[in-house]
Coordinates of C-alpha atoms and ligand atoms in Angstrom, one line a residue:
M1 CA 132.5 -121.4 129.1
F2 CA 136.2 -120.9 129.9
D3 CA 137.5 -122.5 133.1
V4 CA 139.7 -119.0 133.8
I5 CA 140.0 -115.8 132.3
I6 CA 142.8 -114.1 132.8
V7 CA 142.6 -110.2 131.7
G8 CA 146.3 -108.6 131.3
G9 CA 149.2 -110.4 129.2
G10 CA 152.2 -108.7 131.1
M11 CA 155.2 -111.5 132.4
V12 CA 152.8 -112.4 135.3
G13 CA 149.7 -112.8 133.3
A14 CA 150.9 -114.4 130.0
S15 CA 153.2 -116.7 132.9
L16 CA 149.8 -117.9 134.3
A17 CA 147.9 -118.4 130.8
L18 CA 150.5 -120.3 129.2
K19 CA 150.4 -122.4 132.9
F20 CA 146.8 -123.3 132.6
S21 CA 147.0 -124.1 128.7
Q22 CA 150.0 -126.4 129.0
S23 CA 147.4 -128.0 132.5
G24 CA 144.8 -128.7 130.1
L25 CA 142.2 -126.0 131.1
K26 CA 140.7 -123.9 128.5
V27 CA 142.0 -120.6 128.7
A28 CA 141.4 -117.1 127.6
L29 CA 143.5 -114.5 127.8
L30 CA 142.5 -110.4 127.2
E31 CA 145.0 -108.4 126.6
K32 CA 144.8 -104.2 125.5
T33 CA 147.7 -104.0 123.4
V34 CA 149.3 -105.2 120.6
A35 CA 151.1 -109.3 120.7
P36 CA 154.8 -108.7 121.7
K37 CA 156.5 -110.0 119.0
L38 CA 160.3 -108.8 118.4
A39 CA 163.1 -109.4 116.0
P40 CA 166.2 -110.8 117.5
D41 CA 168.0 -107.8 117.1
A42 CA 165.8 -105.5 118.5
P43 CA 167.4 -102.8 120.7
V44 CA 167.6 -103.2 124.0
D45 CA 164.7 -102.2 125.7
L46 CA 165.1 -99.0 128.7
R47 CA 162.8 -101.7 131.1
V48 CA 164.7 -104.5 132.4
S49 CA 164.1 -106.4 135.4
A50 CA 166.5 -108.3 138.0
I51 CA 164.7 -111.7 137.6
N52 CA 165.2 -113.5 141.0
R53 CA 166.3 -117.3 141.3
R54 CA 163.2 -118.6 142.2
S55 CA 160.9 -116.6 139.0
E56 CA 163.2 -118.2 136.8
Q57 CA 162.9 -121.6 138.0
W58 CA 159.1 -120.7 137.3
L59 CA 160.4 -119.1 133.6
T60 CA 162.3 -122.2 133.3
E61 CA 159.4 -124.9 134.2
L62 CA 157.4 -123.2 131.6
G63 CA 159.8 -123.1 129.1
A64 CA 159.8 -120.1 128.6
F65 CA 163.2 -118.9 130.0
Q66 CA 164.7 -121.0 127.9
A67 CA 163.5 -119.1 125.1
I68 CA 164.8 -115.8 125.7
P69 CA 167.7 -115.6 123.7
V70 CA 171.2 -116.1 125.7
Q71 CA 172.8 -112.9 124.1
R72 CA 169.9 -111.0 126.0
L73 CA 170.3 -112.3 129.2
C74 CA 173.1 -111.0 131.5
P75 CA 173.7 -113.0 134.8
Y76 CA 175.0 -111.7 138.1
Q77 CA 177.1 -113.0 140.9
R78 CA 177.2 -110.2 143.0
L79 CA 174.8 -107.7 144.3
Q80 CA 176.2 -105.0 146.6
A81 CA 175.1 -102.2 148.8
F82 CA 177.4 -99.2 150.1
E83 CA 177.1 -95.1 150.6
A84 CA 179.2 -92.6 149.3
T85 CA 179.3 -88.6 149.1
D86 CA 180.6 -87.2 145.9
G87 CA 181.5 -90.6 144.0
K88 CA 183.8 -91.8 146.4
V89 CA 182.3 -94.7 148.8
T90 CA 182.1 -93.5 152.2
G91 CA 181.9 -96.7 154.8
A92 CA 181.6 -101.1 154.6
E93 CA 180.7 -102.2 151.3
L94 CA 178.1 -105.0 151.9
T95 CA 178.7 -107.6 149.1
F96 CA 176.0 -110.7 148.7
T97 CA 177.9 -113.4 146.3
A98 CA 176.5 -116.5 144.7
E99 CA 178.9 -118.8 146.2
E100 CA 178.0 -117.4 149.7
I101 CA 175.0 -119.2 148.8
K102 CA 176.1 -122.2 146.7
Q103 CA 174.0 -121.0 143.7
P104 CA 175.9 -120.2 139.9
H105 CA 174.7 -116.7 140.6
L106 CA 172.0 -114.7 141.9
G107 CA 169.9 -114.1 139.3
H108 CA 169.7 -112.4 135.4
I109 CA 168.9 -108.6 134.4
I110 CA 166.6 -109.3 131.7
E111 CA 164.4 -106.7 129.3
N112 CA 160.4 -107.4 130.5
N113 CA 159.6 -107.7 126.8
Q114 CA 161.7 -110.0 126.4
I115 CA 160.4 -112.6 128.9
Q116 CA 156.9 -111.6 128.0
A117 CA 157.7 -112.1 124.1
A118 CA 159.2 -115.6 124.7
L119 CA 155.5 -116.6 127.4
W120 CA 153.4 -115.7 124.6
Q121 CA 156.3 -117.8 122.1
Q122 CA 155.0 -121.0 124.5
F123 CA 151.2 -120.3 124.2
P124 CA 149.7 -123.5 122.5
K125 CA 146.6 -123.2 119.8
E126 CA 144.3 -124.2 122.5
L127 CA 145.1 -120.9 124.2
T128 CA 142.3 -118.3 123.3
V129 CA 143.6 -114.8 123.3
F130 CA 142.2 -112.0 122.5
C131 CA 144.2 -109.3 121.7
P132 CA 143.8 -106.6 121.3
A133 CA 140.4 -106.0 123.5
T134 CA 138.8 -103.5 125.8
I135 CA 136.2 -104.4 128.4
V136 CA 133.4 -102.5 129.3
S137 CA 131.5 -104.4 132.4
L138 CA 131.6 -107.3 134.2
Q139 CA 128.9 -109.4 135.6
Q140 CA 129.1 -112.0 138.5
E141 CA 126.6 -115.0 138.2
P142 CA 126.5 -117.9 140.1
G143 CA 128.8 -120.3 138.8
Y144 CA 130.4 -117.9 136.3
A145 CA 131.8 -114.3 135.7
S146 CA 131.3 -113.1 132.1
L147 CA 133.2 -109.8 130.7
Q148 CA 131.6 -108.0 128.4
T149 CA 134.1 -106.1 124.8
Q150 CA 134.1 -103.8 122.6
E151 CA 135.8 -106.7 119.9
F152 CA 134.6 -109.7 120.8
G153 CA 131.0 -109.7 122.7
E154 CA 131.3 -111.6 125.9
I155 CA 133.6 -113.7 127.3
R156 CA 132.3 -116.4 130.4
G157 CA 134.6 -117.7 132.7
R158 CA 134.4 -120.0 135.5
L159 CA 137.6 -118.0 137.1
L160 CA 138.7 -114.3 135.9
I161 CA 141.9 -113.5 136.8
A162 CA 142.9 -109.7 137.1
A163 CA 146.8 -109.6 135.9
D164 CA 146.1 -105.8 134.2
G165 CA 148.3 -104.0 136.2
G166 CA 148.6 -100.7 138.6
T167 CA 146.0 -99.2 137.5
S168 CA 144.0 -102.8 137.1
Q169 CA 140.6 -102.3 135.8
L170 CA 139.1 -105.3 136.4
R171 CA 140.8 -105.0 140.1
T172 CA 138.0 -101.3 140.1
L173 CA 135.3 -103.3 138.0
A174 CA 135.0 -106.2 140.8
G175 CA 135.1 -103.3 143.5
I176 CA 138.3 -103.8 145.2
G177 CA 139.9 -100.9 146.8
S178 CA 143.4 -100.2 147.5
N179 CA 145.2 -98.4 149.7
G180 CA 148.9 -96.7 149.1
W181 CA 150.4 -93.6 147.9
Q182 CA 152.7 -91.7 145.9
Y183 CA 156.3 -91.2 147.1
Q184 CA 157.6 -87.7 146.4
Q185 CA 160.4 -89.1 144.6
G186 CA 160.5 -90.5 141.4
C187 CA 163.3 -92.4 139.1
L188 CA 165.2 -91.7 136.3
V189 CA 166.3 -94.9 134.3
A190 CA 169.0 -95.0 131.7
T191 CA 170.7 -97.5 129.5
V192 CA 174.3 -97.1 128.7
E193 CA 177.0 -98.2 127.0
T194 CA 179.8 -98.0 129.6
E195 CA 183.7 -98.6 129.5
Y196 CA 183.6 -101.5 130.5
P197 CA 183.1 -105.5 129.0
Q198 CA 179.9 -107.4 130.4
Q199 CA 180.0 -107.3 134.4
D200 CA 178.7 -110.0 136.9
I201 CA 177.6 -107.7 139.6
T202 CA 174.5 -105.2 140.2
W203 CA 175.3 -102.5 142.2
Q204 CA 173.3 -99.8 144.6
Q205 CA 174.3 -96.5 146.6
F206 CA 172.5 -94.7 148.7
T207 CA 173.4 -90.8 148.9
E208 CA 171.0 -88.4 151.0
Q209 CA 169.5 -87.5 147.8
G210 CA 168.0 -91.0 147.3
P211 CA 169.7 -95.0 145.7
R212 CA 171.5 -94.6 142.6
A213 CA 172.1 -98.5 141.0
F214 CA 173.8 -100.1 138.1
L215 CA 172.1 -103.1 136.8
P216 CA 174.8 -105.4 134.0
L217 CA 173.0 -105.8 131.1
P218 CA 175.0 -108.2 128.0
G219 CA 178.3 -107.0 126.4
A220 CA 179.1 -103.5 127.6
M221 CA 176.2 -102.0 129.0
G222 CA 174.1 -101.0 131.7
S223 CA 171.1 -100.1 133.3
L224 CA 171.0 -97.0 135.6
V225 CA 168.7 -96.2 138.0
W226 CA 168.2 -92.6 139.7
Y227 CA 166.1 -91.9 142.5
D228 CA 165.4 -88.2 142.9
S229 CA 162.8 -85.6 143.3
Q230 CA 160.0 -85.7 141.1
I231 CA 161.3 -82.5 139.7
R232 CA 164.9 -83.2 139.1
V233 CA 164.3 -86.4 137.9
K234 CA 162.1 -84.7 135.2
Q235 CA 164.5 -82.2 134.4
L236 CA 167.0 -85.3 134.5
A237 CA 165.1 -86.9 131.6
A238 CA 164.5 -84.0 130.1
L239 CA 168.4 -83.0 129.2
N240 CA 169.9 -84.6 125.5
S241 CA 172.1 -88.2 126.1
T242 CA 175.9 -85.8 126.9
E243 CA 174.3 -83.3 128.9
L244 CA 172.3 -86.6 131.2
A245 CA 175.8 -88.4 130.3
Q246 CA 177.9 -85.6 132.4
Q247 CA 175.2 -85.6 135.1
I248 CA 175.8 -89.6 135.5
Q249 CA 179.6 -88.8 135.3
Q250 CA 179.7 -86.2 138.7
H251 CA 176.4 -88.2 140.5
F252 CA 177.6 -92.3 140.2
P253 CA 181.0 -93.5 142.6
E254 CA 183.8 -93.7 140.2
K255 CA 183.4 -97.4 139.6
L256 CA 180.8 -96.8 136.8
G257 CA 183.1 -95.5 134.6
K258 CA 182.5 -93.8 131.5
V259 CA 178.9 -93.9 129.7
K260 CA 177.3 -93.3 127.2
V261 CA 174.0 -92.6 126.8
L262 CA 171.4 -94.7 124.9
Q263 CA 168.2 -93.9 126.2
Q264 CA 165.9 -92.6 129.3
G265 CA 162.8 -92.1 130.7
W266 CA 162.0 -91.8 134.1
F267 CA 159.4 -93.2 136.1
P268 CA 156.7 -91.6 139.6
L269 CA 157.1 -94.6 142.3
T270 CA 153.8 -95.8 144.1
R271 CA 152.7 -97.7 146.6
M272 CA 149.6 -99.6 145.9
H273 CA 148.2 -102.8 147.9
A274 CA 144.8 -104.0 147.3
N275 CA 142.8 -104.7 150.4
R276 CA 141.6 -107.8 149.2
Y277 CA 142.9 -110.3 146.7
S278 CA 139.6 -111.2 145.8
A279 CA 135.9 -110.8 144.9
G280 CA 133.5 -113.7 143.8
R281 CA 134.8 -115.1 140.9
V282 CA 138.1 -112.6 140.5
V283 CA 141.0 -112.6 142.0
L284 CA 143.8 -110.6 141.7
V285 CA 147.7 -111.6 140.5
G286 CA 150.8 -109.3 139.6
D287 CA 151.2 -105.5 140.0
A288 CA 146.7 -105.4 140.0
A289 CA 147.6 -106.6 143.9
H290 CA 150.7 -104.4 144.5
T291 CA 153.2 -102.2 143.4
I292 CA 156.3 -101.8 145.0
N293 CA 159.1 -99.0 145.7
P294 CA 161.6 -101.0 142.9
L295 CA 164.7 -99.8 144.9
A296 CA 165.2 -103.6 145.3
G297 CA 164.4 -104.9 142.1
Q298 CA 161.0 -107.4 143.6
G299 CA 158.5 -106.0 141.7
V300 CA 157.6 -109.0 139.3
N301 CA 159.5 -111.5 141.2
L302 CA 156.5 -110.7 144.1
G303 CA 154.2 -111.3 140.8
F304 CA 155.8 -114.8 139.5
A305 CA 155.5 -116.3 143.3
D306 CA 151.8 -115.2 143.5
A307 CA 151.1 -116.8 139.8
K308 CA 152.7 -119.7 140.7
V309 CA 150.4 -120.3 144.5
L310 CA 147.3 -119.5 142.6
A311 CA 148.1 -121.8 139.7
E312 CA 148.9 -124.9 142.4
L313 CA 145.5 -124.5 144.3
V314 CA 143.8 -123.7 140.8
L315 CA 144.9 -126.8 139.3
A316 CA 144.8 -128.6 142.4
A317 CA 141.1 -128.0 143.2
V318 CA 139.9 -128.6 139.7
A319 CA 142.1 -132.1 139.6
A320 CA 139.4 -132.8 143.1
G321 CA 136.5 -131.8 140.6
E322 CA 135.8 -128.5 143.0
D323 CA 134.8 -125.3 141.3
P324 CA 138.4 -123.1 140.7
A325 CA 136.5 -119.9 142.1
N326 CA 135.7 -121.9 145.6
A327 CA 136.1 -119.1 148.4
A328 CA 137.9 -121.7 150.7
L329 CA 140.5 -121.9 147.5
L330 CA 140.5 -118.1 147.1
A331 CA 141.4 -117.2 151.0
K332 CA 144.0 -119.5 150.9
Y333 CA 146.0 -117.9 147.9
E334 CA 145.0 -114.5 150.3
Q335 CA 146.3 -116.1 153.8
Q336 CA 149.5 -117.4 151.3
R337 CA 150.7 -114.4 149.5
K338 CA 148.9 -111.3 151.5
N339 CA 151.3 -111.1 154.1
A340 CA 154.3 -112.1 152.1
N341 CA 154.2 -109.2 149.8
L342 CA 153.0 -106.5 152.8
L343 CA 156.7 -108.3 154.1
M344 CA 158.6 -107.1 151.4
M345 CA 157.0 -104.0 150.2
S346 CA 157.1 -102.5 154.1
A347 CA 161.1 -103.6 154.1
M348 CA 161.6 -101.8 151.3
D349 CA 159.9 -98.5 152.4
G350 CA 162.0 -99.1 155.9
F351 CA 165.1 -99.8 153.9
Y352 CA 164.0 -96.5 151.6
Q353 CA 163.8 -94.1 154.7
L354 CA 166.8 -95.4 156.5
F355 CA 168.8 -94.8 152.9
S356 CA 168.0 -91.4 151.9
S357 CA 167.7 -89.8 155.8
T358 CA 169.8 -87.0 156.9
S359 CA 169.0 -87.2 160.5
P360 CA 172.6 -87.9 162.4
L361 CA 171.2 -90.8 163.8
F362 CA 169.7 -93.0 160.6
R363 CA 173.1 -91.8 159.1
F364 CA 174.8 -93.6 162.0
A365 CA 171.7 -96.5 161.6
R366 CA 173.0 -97.0 158.5
K367 CA 177.1 -97.1 158.9
A368 CA 176.8 -99.3 161.5
G369 CA 174.0 -101.6 159.9
L370 CA 176.5 -101.8 156.9
T371 CA 179.6 -102.6 159.0
L372 CA 177.4 -105.1 161.1
A373 CA 175.8 -107.5 157.6
A374 CA 179.0 -106.9 156.4
N375 CA 180.6 -109.2 159.0
A376 CA 177.6 -110.6 159.7
G377 CA 178.5 -114.8 158.6
P378 CA 174.9 -116.8 158.0
L379 CA 172.8 -114.2 158.5
K380 CA 174.5 -112.1 155.5
A381 CA 174.1 -115.6 154.1
W382 CA 170.4 -116.0 154.8
V383 CA 169.7 -112.0 153.3
G384 CA 171.6 -113.3 150.6
A385 CA 169.3 -116.3 149.6
Y386 CA 166.1 -114.1 150.7
A387 CA 167.4 -111.6 147.9
A388 CA 167.6 -114.4 145.4
G389 CA 164.2 -115.6 146.1
L390 CA 165.4 -118.5 147.7
K391 CA 163.7 -118.5 151.4
Ligands
FAD401 C1 161.3 -98.5 137.3 C2 161.2 -100.1 137.5 C3 162.1 -99.9 137.4 C4 161.6 -102.1 138.2 N1 162.3 -103.1 138.3 C5 162.3 -104.1 139.0 C6 162.8 -105.1 139.0 O1 164.2 -104.9 138.5 N2 162.6 -106.3 139.0 C7 161.7 -106.6 139.6 O2 161.4 -107.8 140.5 N3 160.5 -106.3 139.0 C8 160.6 -104.2 138.8 N4 159.3 -103.8 138.8 C9 158.5 -104.0 139.2 C10 158.3 -104.3 137.0 O3 158.1 -104.4 136.7 C11 156.2 -104.9 137.4 O4 156.5 -105.5 138.8 C12 155.7 -105.9 136.2 O5 156.2 -105.4 135.3 C13 154.6 -106.2 137.0 O6 154.2 -107.1 135.7 P1 152.5 -107.6 135.8 O7 152.7 -108.3 134.5 O8 151.7 -107.5 136.9 O9 152.1 -106.0 135.0 P2 151.5 -105.2 133.9 O10 153.6 -105.4 133.4 O11 151.9 -103.5 134.4 O12 151.5 -105.9 132.8 C14 149.7 -105.9 132.7 C15 149.5 -106.3 131.7 O13 147.8 -105.8 130.9 C16 147.8 -105.0 130.1 N5 146.5 -104.4 130.7 C17 146.2 -103.5 131.2 N6 145.0 -103.0 131.5 C18 144.2 -104.1 130.4 C19 142.8 -104.1 130.5 N7 142.2 -103.3 131.0 N8 142.5 -104.9 129.9 C20 143.2 -106.1 128.6 N9 144.5 -105.7 129.6 C21 145.7 -105.0 129.8 C22 149.1 -103.9 129.7 O14 148.6 -103.6 127.9 C23 149.6 -105.3 130.0 O15 150.4 -106.0 129.0 C24 160.0 -102.0 138.5 C25 159.3 -101.0 137.7 C26 159.6 -100.4 137.8 C27 158.7 -98.8 137.5

C-alpha cells in the first residue's frame, strides 16, 4: 500500500511526487506517456512558461531548478504592458521592474519539458514510477483507494492525487464535476529567432483583436503569443514560416524587430474550475483543478502553489500520525487554494475583457488605467510583487 499515489507526471505532479518521496513517504507516480528524457542540445520546445519567483523557490527546494541547464534559463527583469495600433504604441507603457521590488529578477521563461525532465531526474530510487500506465477504474474503500490499471494491475494508496491535467480522468472517475467555458479566441504560439541578443523583458501589447506577447528565450530567441479568433489563429498556424514571419512583422509592435519563425502551433483557450477539490481519498492539483486563460502566464504557477500547500498539510498530518486523506485536511487545502485560484482566474478574465473590448468606455478605462497604474508608486510595486508570486 502506498501512502500517496500521484496520477500525472507533468510539472505539478512530478514536483509533488518528488516532495513526498524526499520526505520519506511511500509514493507511486502513474504517467500515461513516456518518461521525459532530453538531450542537452535538444531543440527549443514550443511550450514554455513564465516561472515566477515563488515557483522558482519551490523548484529550488526540490533540487530541480538547479538541474535545469543554465543555457535553457532566461531570467527577465522587466514586464511591460501597453496598447498599440498598427505597430505604434498609443498610450502609457506600464513597466514593472525587478529593481522596484528589490529582487534580482521577476521570473524565468523556461521550456515546460526542461522543468519536467529536471524534476524526473531527481526522483529517488524509492519512488515507484508506473509508466506508461493506463487507468481503467477507481475504487474507494474505507482506509484506502485503489486504481485498476491495464499494465500493472491494482495499485492501492491512502491518498490519490489527480495531477493529470485539464481533462483529468481521475477527476471524472472520482465524480467531481467542473464548470467553465471555451473562450471564442485561441492563441498562436511561435518560437522565433530575433535580431537582438538575449533580452530581459517580457511584454504584452493589447489590441482590440486580442493581446500579442513576447517572452524572451535564451540567446537571441523568443516565444510569441498571438490571441485572435480561432479561425484566424488556425489560418496563421497553417502558414509556412516565411509567410507567418511576414504576418508577425505586420501585426506585432516595431520593438520586436525582424524575426525568423522556427516553429509554431495553436492552442484553444479554456477556463475550467472543479466544483470541489476532493472526493473521498482523491484530491486535485494543478490543471486538473483549474485551467486559466494563459494571458498573464499563471497556470503552472498556481499549480505549484497548490502542490506546496497540499504537501505541507499532508506531511504535517503524517508526522502527527493522522490519515493523509482525512476530511478536515482536504477541506483546509480546498479552502486555502480554491479562492486564491478563483481570484486569479477572474482577474485574468476581467483583464482580458477590458483589453479586448472595442467599446469606447472600455477604451477610455484602459487608457486611464494604464496611465494611472504607471504612476501609482506603492500600488504598482505591490502589483509587480503579486505578478512575481511574492504576494
Ligand atoms: C499557450 C499556453 C501558454 C502557457 N503559458 C504559461 C506560462 O507562461 N506560465 C504558466 O504558469 N502557465 C502557463 N500555461 C499553463 C501551463 O502550461 C499549465 O498550467 C501546466 O502545464 C499545468 O501543469 P500540470 O502538471 O497541472 O498539467 P499537465 O501539464 O497537463 O500535465 C499532466 C500530466 O498528466 C499526464 N496524464 C494525463 N492523463 C493521464 C492519465 N489518465 N493517467 C496518467 N497520466 C496522465 C500527462 O501525460 C501529463 O504528463 C500556458 C498554457 C498554454 C496553453
